[in-house]
Each structure stands twice: as structure tokens, then as C-alpha cells.
mmCIF file of C-alpha atoms and ligand atoms in Angstrom:
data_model
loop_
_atom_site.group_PDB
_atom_site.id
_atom_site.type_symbol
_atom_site.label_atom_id
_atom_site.label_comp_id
_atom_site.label_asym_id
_atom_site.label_seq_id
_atom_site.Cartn_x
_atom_site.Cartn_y
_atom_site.Cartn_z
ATOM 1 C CA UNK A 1 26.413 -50.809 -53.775
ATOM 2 C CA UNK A 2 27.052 -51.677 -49.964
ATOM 3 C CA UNK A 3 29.995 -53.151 -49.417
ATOM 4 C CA UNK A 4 30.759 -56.641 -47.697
ATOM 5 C CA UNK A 5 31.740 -57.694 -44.487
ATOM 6 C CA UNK A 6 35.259 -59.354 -46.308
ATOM 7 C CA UNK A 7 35.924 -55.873 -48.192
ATOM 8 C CA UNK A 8 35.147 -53.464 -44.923
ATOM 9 C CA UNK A 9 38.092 -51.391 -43.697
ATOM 10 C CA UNK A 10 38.854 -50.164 -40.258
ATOM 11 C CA UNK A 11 37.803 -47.187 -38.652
ATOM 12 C CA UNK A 12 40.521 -46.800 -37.148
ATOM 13 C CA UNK A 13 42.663 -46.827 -40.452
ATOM 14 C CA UNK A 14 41.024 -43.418 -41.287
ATOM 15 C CA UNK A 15 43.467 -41.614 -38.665
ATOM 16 C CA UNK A 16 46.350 -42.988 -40.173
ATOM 17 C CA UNK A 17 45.211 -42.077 -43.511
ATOM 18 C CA UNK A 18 44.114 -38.480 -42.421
ATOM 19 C CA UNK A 19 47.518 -38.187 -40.799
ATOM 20 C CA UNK A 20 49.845 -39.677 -44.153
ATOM 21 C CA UNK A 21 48.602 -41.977 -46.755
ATOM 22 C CA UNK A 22 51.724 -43.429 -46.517
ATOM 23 C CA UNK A 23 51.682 -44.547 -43.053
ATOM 24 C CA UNK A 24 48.418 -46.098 -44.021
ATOM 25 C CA UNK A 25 49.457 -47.569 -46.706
ATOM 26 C CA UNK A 26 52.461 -49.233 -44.908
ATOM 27 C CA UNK A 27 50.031 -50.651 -42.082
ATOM 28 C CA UNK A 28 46.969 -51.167 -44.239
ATOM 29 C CA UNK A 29 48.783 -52.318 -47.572
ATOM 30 C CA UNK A 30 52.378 -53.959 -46.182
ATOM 31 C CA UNK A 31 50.805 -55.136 -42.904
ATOM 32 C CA UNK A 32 53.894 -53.554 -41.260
ATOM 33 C CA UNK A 33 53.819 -51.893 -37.753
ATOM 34 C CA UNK A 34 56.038 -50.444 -35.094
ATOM 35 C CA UNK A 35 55.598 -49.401 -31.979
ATOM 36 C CA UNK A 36 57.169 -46.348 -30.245
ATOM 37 C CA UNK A 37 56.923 -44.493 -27.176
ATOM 38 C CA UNK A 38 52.695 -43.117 -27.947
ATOM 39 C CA UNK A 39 51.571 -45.933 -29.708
ATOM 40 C CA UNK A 40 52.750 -48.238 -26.405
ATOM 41 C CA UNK A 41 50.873 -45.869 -24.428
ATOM 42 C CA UNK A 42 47.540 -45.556 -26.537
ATOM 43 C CA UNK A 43 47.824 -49.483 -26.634
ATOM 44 C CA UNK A 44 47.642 -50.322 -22.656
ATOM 45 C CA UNK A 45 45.361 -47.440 -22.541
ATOM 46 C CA UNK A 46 42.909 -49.085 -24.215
ATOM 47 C CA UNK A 47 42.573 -52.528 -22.516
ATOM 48 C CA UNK A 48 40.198 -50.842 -20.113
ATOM 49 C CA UNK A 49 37.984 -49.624 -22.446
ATOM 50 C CA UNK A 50 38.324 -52.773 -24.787
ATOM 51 C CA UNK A 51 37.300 -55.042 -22.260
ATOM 52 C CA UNK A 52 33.452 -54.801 -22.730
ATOM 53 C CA UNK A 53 32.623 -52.987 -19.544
ATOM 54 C CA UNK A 54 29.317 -51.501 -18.867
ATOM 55 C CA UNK A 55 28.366 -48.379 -16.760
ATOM 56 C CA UNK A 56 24.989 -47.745 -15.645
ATOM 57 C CA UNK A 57 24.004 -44.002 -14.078
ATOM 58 C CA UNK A 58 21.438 -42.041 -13.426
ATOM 59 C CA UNK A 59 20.626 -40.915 -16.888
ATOM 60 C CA UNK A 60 23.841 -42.443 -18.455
ATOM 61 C CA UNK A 61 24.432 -45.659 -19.294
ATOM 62 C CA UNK A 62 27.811 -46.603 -21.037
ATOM 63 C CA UNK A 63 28.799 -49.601 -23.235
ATOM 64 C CA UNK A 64 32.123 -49.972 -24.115
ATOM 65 C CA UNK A 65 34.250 -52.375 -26.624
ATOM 66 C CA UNK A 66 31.153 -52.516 -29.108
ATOM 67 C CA UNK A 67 31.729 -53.661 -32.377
ATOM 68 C CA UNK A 68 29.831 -51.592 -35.556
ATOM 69 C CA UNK A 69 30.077 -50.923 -39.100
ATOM 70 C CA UNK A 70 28.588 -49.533 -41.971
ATOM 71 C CA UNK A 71 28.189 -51.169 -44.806
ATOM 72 C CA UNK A 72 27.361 -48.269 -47.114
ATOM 73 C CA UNK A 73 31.085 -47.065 -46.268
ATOM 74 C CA UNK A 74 32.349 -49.945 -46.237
ATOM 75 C CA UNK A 75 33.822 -49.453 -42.103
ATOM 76 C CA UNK A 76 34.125 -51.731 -39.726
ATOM 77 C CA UNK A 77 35.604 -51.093 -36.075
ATOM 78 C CA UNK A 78 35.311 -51.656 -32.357
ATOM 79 C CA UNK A 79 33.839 -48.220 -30.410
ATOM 80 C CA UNK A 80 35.949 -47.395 -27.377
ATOM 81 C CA UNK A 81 32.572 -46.271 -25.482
ATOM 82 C CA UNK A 82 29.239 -45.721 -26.647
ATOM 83 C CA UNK A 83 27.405 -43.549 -24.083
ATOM 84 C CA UNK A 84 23.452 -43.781 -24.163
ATOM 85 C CA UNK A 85 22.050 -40.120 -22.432
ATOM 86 C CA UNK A 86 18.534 -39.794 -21.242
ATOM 87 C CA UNK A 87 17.038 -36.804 -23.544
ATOM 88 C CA UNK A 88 13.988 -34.375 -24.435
ATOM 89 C CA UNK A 89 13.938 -36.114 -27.375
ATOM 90 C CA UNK A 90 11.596 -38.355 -29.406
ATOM 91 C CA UNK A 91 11.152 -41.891 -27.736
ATOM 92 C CA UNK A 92 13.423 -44.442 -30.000
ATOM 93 C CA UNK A 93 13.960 -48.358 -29.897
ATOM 94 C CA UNK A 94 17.705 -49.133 -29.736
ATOM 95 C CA UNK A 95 17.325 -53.220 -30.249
ATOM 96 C CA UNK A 96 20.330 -54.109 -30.959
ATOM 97 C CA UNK A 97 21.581 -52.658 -26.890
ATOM 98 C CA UNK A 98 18.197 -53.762 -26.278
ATOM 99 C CA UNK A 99 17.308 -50.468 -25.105
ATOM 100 C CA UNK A 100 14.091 -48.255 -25.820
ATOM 101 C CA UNK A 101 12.954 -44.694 -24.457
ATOM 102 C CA UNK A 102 14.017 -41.287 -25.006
ATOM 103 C CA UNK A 103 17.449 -41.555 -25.529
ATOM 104 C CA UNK A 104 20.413 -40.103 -27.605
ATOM 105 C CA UNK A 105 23.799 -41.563 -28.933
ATOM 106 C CA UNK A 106 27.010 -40.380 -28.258
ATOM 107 C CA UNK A 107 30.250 -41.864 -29.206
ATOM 108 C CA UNK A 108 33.426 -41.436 -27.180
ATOM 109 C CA UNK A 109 37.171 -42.031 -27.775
ATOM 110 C CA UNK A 110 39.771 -42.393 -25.415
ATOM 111 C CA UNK A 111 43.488 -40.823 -26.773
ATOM 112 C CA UNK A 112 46.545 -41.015 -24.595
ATOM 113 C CA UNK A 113 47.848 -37.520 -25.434
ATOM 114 C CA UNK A 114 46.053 -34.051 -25.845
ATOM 115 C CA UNK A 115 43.936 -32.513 -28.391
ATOM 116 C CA UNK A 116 46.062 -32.049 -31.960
ATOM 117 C CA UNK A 117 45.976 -29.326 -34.084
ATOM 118 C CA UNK A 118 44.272 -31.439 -37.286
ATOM 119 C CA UNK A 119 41.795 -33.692 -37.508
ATOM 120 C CA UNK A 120 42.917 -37.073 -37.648
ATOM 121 C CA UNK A 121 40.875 -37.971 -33.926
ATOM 122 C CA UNK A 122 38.059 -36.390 -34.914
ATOM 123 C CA UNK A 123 37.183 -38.477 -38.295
ATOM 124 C CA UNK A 124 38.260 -41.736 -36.180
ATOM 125 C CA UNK A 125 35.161 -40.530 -33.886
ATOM 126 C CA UNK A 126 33.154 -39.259 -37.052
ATOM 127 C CA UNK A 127 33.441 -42.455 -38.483
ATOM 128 C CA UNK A 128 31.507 -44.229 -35.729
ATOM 129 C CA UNK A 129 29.088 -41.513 -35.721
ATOM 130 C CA UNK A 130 28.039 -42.560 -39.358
ATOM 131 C CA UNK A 131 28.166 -46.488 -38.800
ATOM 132 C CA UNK A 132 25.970 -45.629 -35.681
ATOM 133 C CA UNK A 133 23.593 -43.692 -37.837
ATOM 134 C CA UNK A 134 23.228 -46.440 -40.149
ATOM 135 C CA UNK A 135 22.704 -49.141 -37.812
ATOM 136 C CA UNK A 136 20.250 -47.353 -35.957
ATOM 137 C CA UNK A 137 18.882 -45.067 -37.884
ATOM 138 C CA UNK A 138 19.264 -42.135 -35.252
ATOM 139 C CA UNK A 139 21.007 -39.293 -36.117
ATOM 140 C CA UNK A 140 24.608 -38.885 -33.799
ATOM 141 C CA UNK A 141 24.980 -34.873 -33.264
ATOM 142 C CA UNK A 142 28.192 -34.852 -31.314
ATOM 143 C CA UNK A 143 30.765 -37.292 -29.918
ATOM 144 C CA UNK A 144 33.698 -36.984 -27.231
ATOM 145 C CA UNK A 145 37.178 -37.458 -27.147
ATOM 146 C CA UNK A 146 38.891 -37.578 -23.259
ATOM 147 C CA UNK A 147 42.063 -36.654 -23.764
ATOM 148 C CA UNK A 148 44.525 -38.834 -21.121
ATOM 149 C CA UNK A 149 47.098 -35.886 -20.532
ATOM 150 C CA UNK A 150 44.853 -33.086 -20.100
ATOM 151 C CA UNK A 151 42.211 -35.008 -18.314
ATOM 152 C CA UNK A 152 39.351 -34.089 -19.976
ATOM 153 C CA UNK A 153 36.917 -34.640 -22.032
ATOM 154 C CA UNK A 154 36.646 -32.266 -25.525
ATOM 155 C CA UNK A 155 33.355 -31.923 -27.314
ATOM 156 C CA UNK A 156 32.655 -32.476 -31.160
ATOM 157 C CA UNK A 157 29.267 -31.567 -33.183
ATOM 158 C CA UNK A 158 29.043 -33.522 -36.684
ATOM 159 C CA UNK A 159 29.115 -31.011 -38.788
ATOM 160 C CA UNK A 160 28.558 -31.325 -42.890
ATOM 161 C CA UNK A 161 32.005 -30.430 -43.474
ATOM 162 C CA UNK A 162 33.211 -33.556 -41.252
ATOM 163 C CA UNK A 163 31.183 -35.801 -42.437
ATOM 164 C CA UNK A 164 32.274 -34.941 -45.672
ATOM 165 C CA UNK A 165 35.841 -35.494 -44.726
ATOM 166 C CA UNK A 166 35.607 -38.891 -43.248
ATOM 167 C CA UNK A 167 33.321 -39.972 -46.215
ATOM 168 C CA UNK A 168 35.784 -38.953 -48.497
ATOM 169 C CA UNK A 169 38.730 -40.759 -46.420
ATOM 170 C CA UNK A 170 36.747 -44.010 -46.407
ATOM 171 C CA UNK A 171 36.222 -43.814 -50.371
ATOM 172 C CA UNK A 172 39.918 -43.090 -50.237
ATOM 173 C CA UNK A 173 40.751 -45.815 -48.271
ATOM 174 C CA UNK A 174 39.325 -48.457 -50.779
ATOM 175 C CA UNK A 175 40.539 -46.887 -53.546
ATOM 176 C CA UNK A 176 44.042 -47.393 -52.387
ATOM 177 C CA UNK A 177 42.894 -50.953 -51.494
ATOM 178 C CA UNK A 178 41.814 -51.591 -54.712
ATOM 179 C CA UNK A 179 44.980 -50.087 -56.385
ATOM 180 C CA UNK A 180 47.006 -51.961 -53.896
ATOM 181 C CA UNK A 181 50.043 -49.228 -54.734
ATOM 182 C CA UNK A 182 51.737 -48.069 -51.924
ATOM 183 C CA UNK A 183 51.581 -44.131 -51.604
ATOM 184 C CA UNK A 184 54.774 -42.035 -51.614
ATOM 185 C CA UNK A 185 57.063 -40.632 -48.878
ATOM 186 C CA UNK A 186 56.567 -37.030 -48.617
ATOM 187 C CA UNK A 187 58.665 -35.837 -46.150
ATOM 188 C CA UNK A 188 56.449 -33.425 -43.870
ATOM 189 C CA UNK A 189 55.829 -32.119 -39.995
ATOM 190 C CA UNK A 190 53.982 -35.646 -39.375
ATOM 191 C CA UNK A 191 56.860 -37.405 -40.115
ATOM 192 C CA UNK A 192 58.633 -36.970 -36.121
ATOM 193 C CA UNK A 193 55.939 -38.110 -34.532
ATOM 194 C CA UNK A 194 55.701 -41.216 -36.904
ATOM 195 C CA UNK A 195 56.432 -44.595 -35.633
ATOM 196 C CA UNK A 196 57.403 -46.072 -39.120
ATOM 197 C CA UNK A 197 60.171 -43.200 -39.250
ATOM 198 C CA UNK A 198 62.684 -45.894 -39.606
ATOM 199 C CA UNK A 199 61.103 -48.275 -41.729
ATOM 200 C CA UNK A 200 59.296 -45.339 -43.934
ATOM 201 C CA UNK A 201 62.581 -43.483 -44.505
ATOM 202 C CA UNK A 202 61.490 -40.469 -45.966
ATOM 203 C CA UNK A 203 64.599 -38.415 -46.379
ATOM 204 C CA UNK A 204 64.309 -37.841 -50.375
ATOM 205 C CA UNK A 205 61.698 -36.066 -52.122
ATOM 206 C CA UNK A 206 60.877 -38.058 -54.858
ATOM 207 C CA UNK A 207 61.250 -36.602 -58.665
ATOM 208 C CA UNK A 208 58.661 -37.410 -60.730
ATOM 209 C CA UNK A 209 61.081 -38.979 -62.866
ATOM 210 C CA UNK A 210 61.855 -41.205 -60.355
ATOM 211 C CA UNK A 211 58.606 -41.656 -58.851
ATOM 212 C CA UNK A 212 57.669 -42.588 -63.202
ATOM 213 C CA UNK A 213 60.669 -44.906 -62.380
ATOM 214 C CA UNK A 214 59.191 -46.699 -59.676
ATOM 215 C CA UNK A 215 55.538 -47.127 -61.343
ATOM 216 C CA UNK A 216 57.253 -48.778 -64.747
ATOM 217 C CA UNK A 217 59.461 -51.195 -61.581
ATOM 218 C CA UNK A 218 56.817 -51.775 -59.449
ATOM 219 C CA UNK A 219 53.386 -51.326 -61.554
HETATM 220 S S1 SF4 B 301 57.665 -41.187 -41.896
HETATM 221 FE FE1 SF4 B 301 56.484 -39.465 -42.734
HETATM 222 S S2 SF4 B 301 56.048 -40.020 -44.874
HETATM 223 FE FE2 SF4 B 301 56.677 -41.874 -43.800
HETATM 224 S S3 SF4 B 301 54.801 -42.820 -43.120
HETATM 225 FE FE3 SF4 B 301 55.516 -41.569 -41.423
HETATM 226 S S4 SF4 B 301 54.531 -39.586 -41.675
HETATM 227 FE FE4 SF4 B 301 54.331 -40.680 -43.611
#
């Protein structure tokens, strides 16, 4: 059953659940944040691209702050850029940018640092890919991601295994919604680069005794 505006969650949640589900659940669940040094940075970074600018060249045309969802995922979100190319392609209608002609879809992320070794960017960008598809009805082969300190711009196709991924994030986003329990700390490589280090503190592996503890305090 498609889900409602009221019980959509954010695309960009799926990035902090792909990196921990605790760090999601901390944001998502206790509404908590903190900034550090590359959250600060992502933040100004994108009050450019949030601002609702639009680019229009030859063959190009760029739209950027727009807001999508799906509703069969139950996502919602704001897309850094959407970039329109001119194409070989069928000839589509696109009313909703009131645009029609042969043209393809392409979403693209802006991310202050370089390209990670996991894929917690590339279901963020996946993620618009599918609320695209659905509110178009086109289908979104690839997506970008420009990368701040390298300068560039990195490639991504869709692939079946992706969109399997981020489908399977978004389920496991409501799920944890639903159960409203906040996941455990599990102490791992993530955990340096976290900004809720401090208010996470995830210094003791948790028995199961004790994590059995916790579920008869806490529910
Ligand atoms: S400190 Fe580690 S366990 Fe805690 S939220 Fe961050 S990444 Fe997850």
C-alpha cells in the first residue's frame, strides 16, 4: 500500500542508515544532531545548490533544490540538482518541469569530501533515481556525484543490485520507525568519522545479556 505524505522518510536518512543504524536511529528516532568539522562543511556547501537555481545550456538544462518523493517507498527529499540532457532517445513529456522532447534524467549530488569506499552516497543518489522513476515514469540509468575535494564529478549506473539495496534500506527505515527502538552501539571503523561520537558513546560491546537487559528496561 503507498505510503502517505505524514509517514514518508527522508532520502537523505538512507546514508545515515547505510553508514550505522544507530546514527540513524539517534537523528531519525531521538531527533538529536551534532555537528563536526564535515558535516559544517557539507552544510554551507549546500546553500548553493539548495537555493533553487536553474541552468540552461546547450543541451543541458539544470534544476536544482527540487523537491520529490515516492510514495511506493515511502521517501521524501529535496534533489541537490536534477540535470535534464538532450538524448537519442524516445520523445517524453516531463509536466511537472514543464518540459517535453527527447530528453533523459539524471540526478546529481554534491558531497564535500571524496568518493568513500562503501556505499552510503550512492543509495542517497539511488534513492532519487527511484522517486524520479515513479513520478515520471522514465526510467533514471545513471546519476552523478561531484565530489568537492577531488573536483570532479564520478559516474553511477543503477544497477539491480543498488536498487535492491536502497529498497531494502527504505523498508528498513520504517521498520525501525514503526518499532521506534533505538538500534545498538556497535563499536566499528564508522565510528571516527561519526559526529554523534560523544553523544553515541560506543566504547562497550554490548552482551546479549545486557542488551536482554535493556529490552525488559526500555521495551
Ligand atoms: S559512534 Fe559509531 S555506533 Fe555510534 S552512531 Fe556513530 S558510527 Fe554508530
Amino acid at each position: 500500500m503507498p505510503y502517505s505524505d505524514e509517514d514518508c522518510i527522508a532520502i537523505s536518512g538512507l546514508q545515515h542508515l547505510a553508514f550505522c543504524k544507530r546514527q540513524w536511529g539517534i537523528i531519525h528516532l531521538e531527533q538529536e544532531w551534532a555537528e563536526n568539522f564535515l558535516t559544517a562543511e557539507g552544510r554551507i556547501m549546500h546553500e548553493r545548490v539548495d537555493s533553487g537555481y536553474q541552468e540552461f545550456r546547450k543541451g543541458v538544462r539544470q534544476y536544482s533544490g527540487l523537491h520529490i518523493r515516492s510514495q511506493e517507498l515511502g521517501l521524501y527529499g529535496r534533489m541537490d540538482v536534477l540535470e535534464v540532457e538532450k538524448t537519442e532517445g524516445p520523445f517524453v513529456d516531463i509536466p511537472w518541469i514543464g518540459l517535453s522532447g527527447n530528453w533523459q534524467l539524471r540526478p546529481v549530488e554534491f558531497k564535500h569530501g571524496k568518493p568513500k569506499n562503501n556505499d552510503v552516497d550512492l543509495v542517497q543518489l539511488c534513492a532519487q533515481a527511484l522517486c524520479l522513476e515513479e513520478m515520471t515514469g522514465l526510467k533514471v540509468k545513471e546519476g552523478s556525484i561531484y565530489y568537492c575535494e577531488i573536483r570532479r564529478r564520478n559516474e553511477f549506473e543503477f544497477t539491480d543490485d543498488i536498487r535492491e539495496r536502497t529498497i531494502e534500506l527504505a523498508k528498513e527505515g520504517h521498520q525501525l520507525i514503526e518499532s521506534g527502538i533505538l538500534p545498538y552501539a556497535e563499536k566499528g571503523i564508522n565510528c571516527k568519522a561519526c559526529s554523534l561520537l560523544e553523544f553515541c558513546q560506543p566504547r562497550v560491546k554490548q552482551s546479549e545479556k545486557l542488551k536482554n537487559y535493556y529490552r525488559e528496561l526500555f521495551g
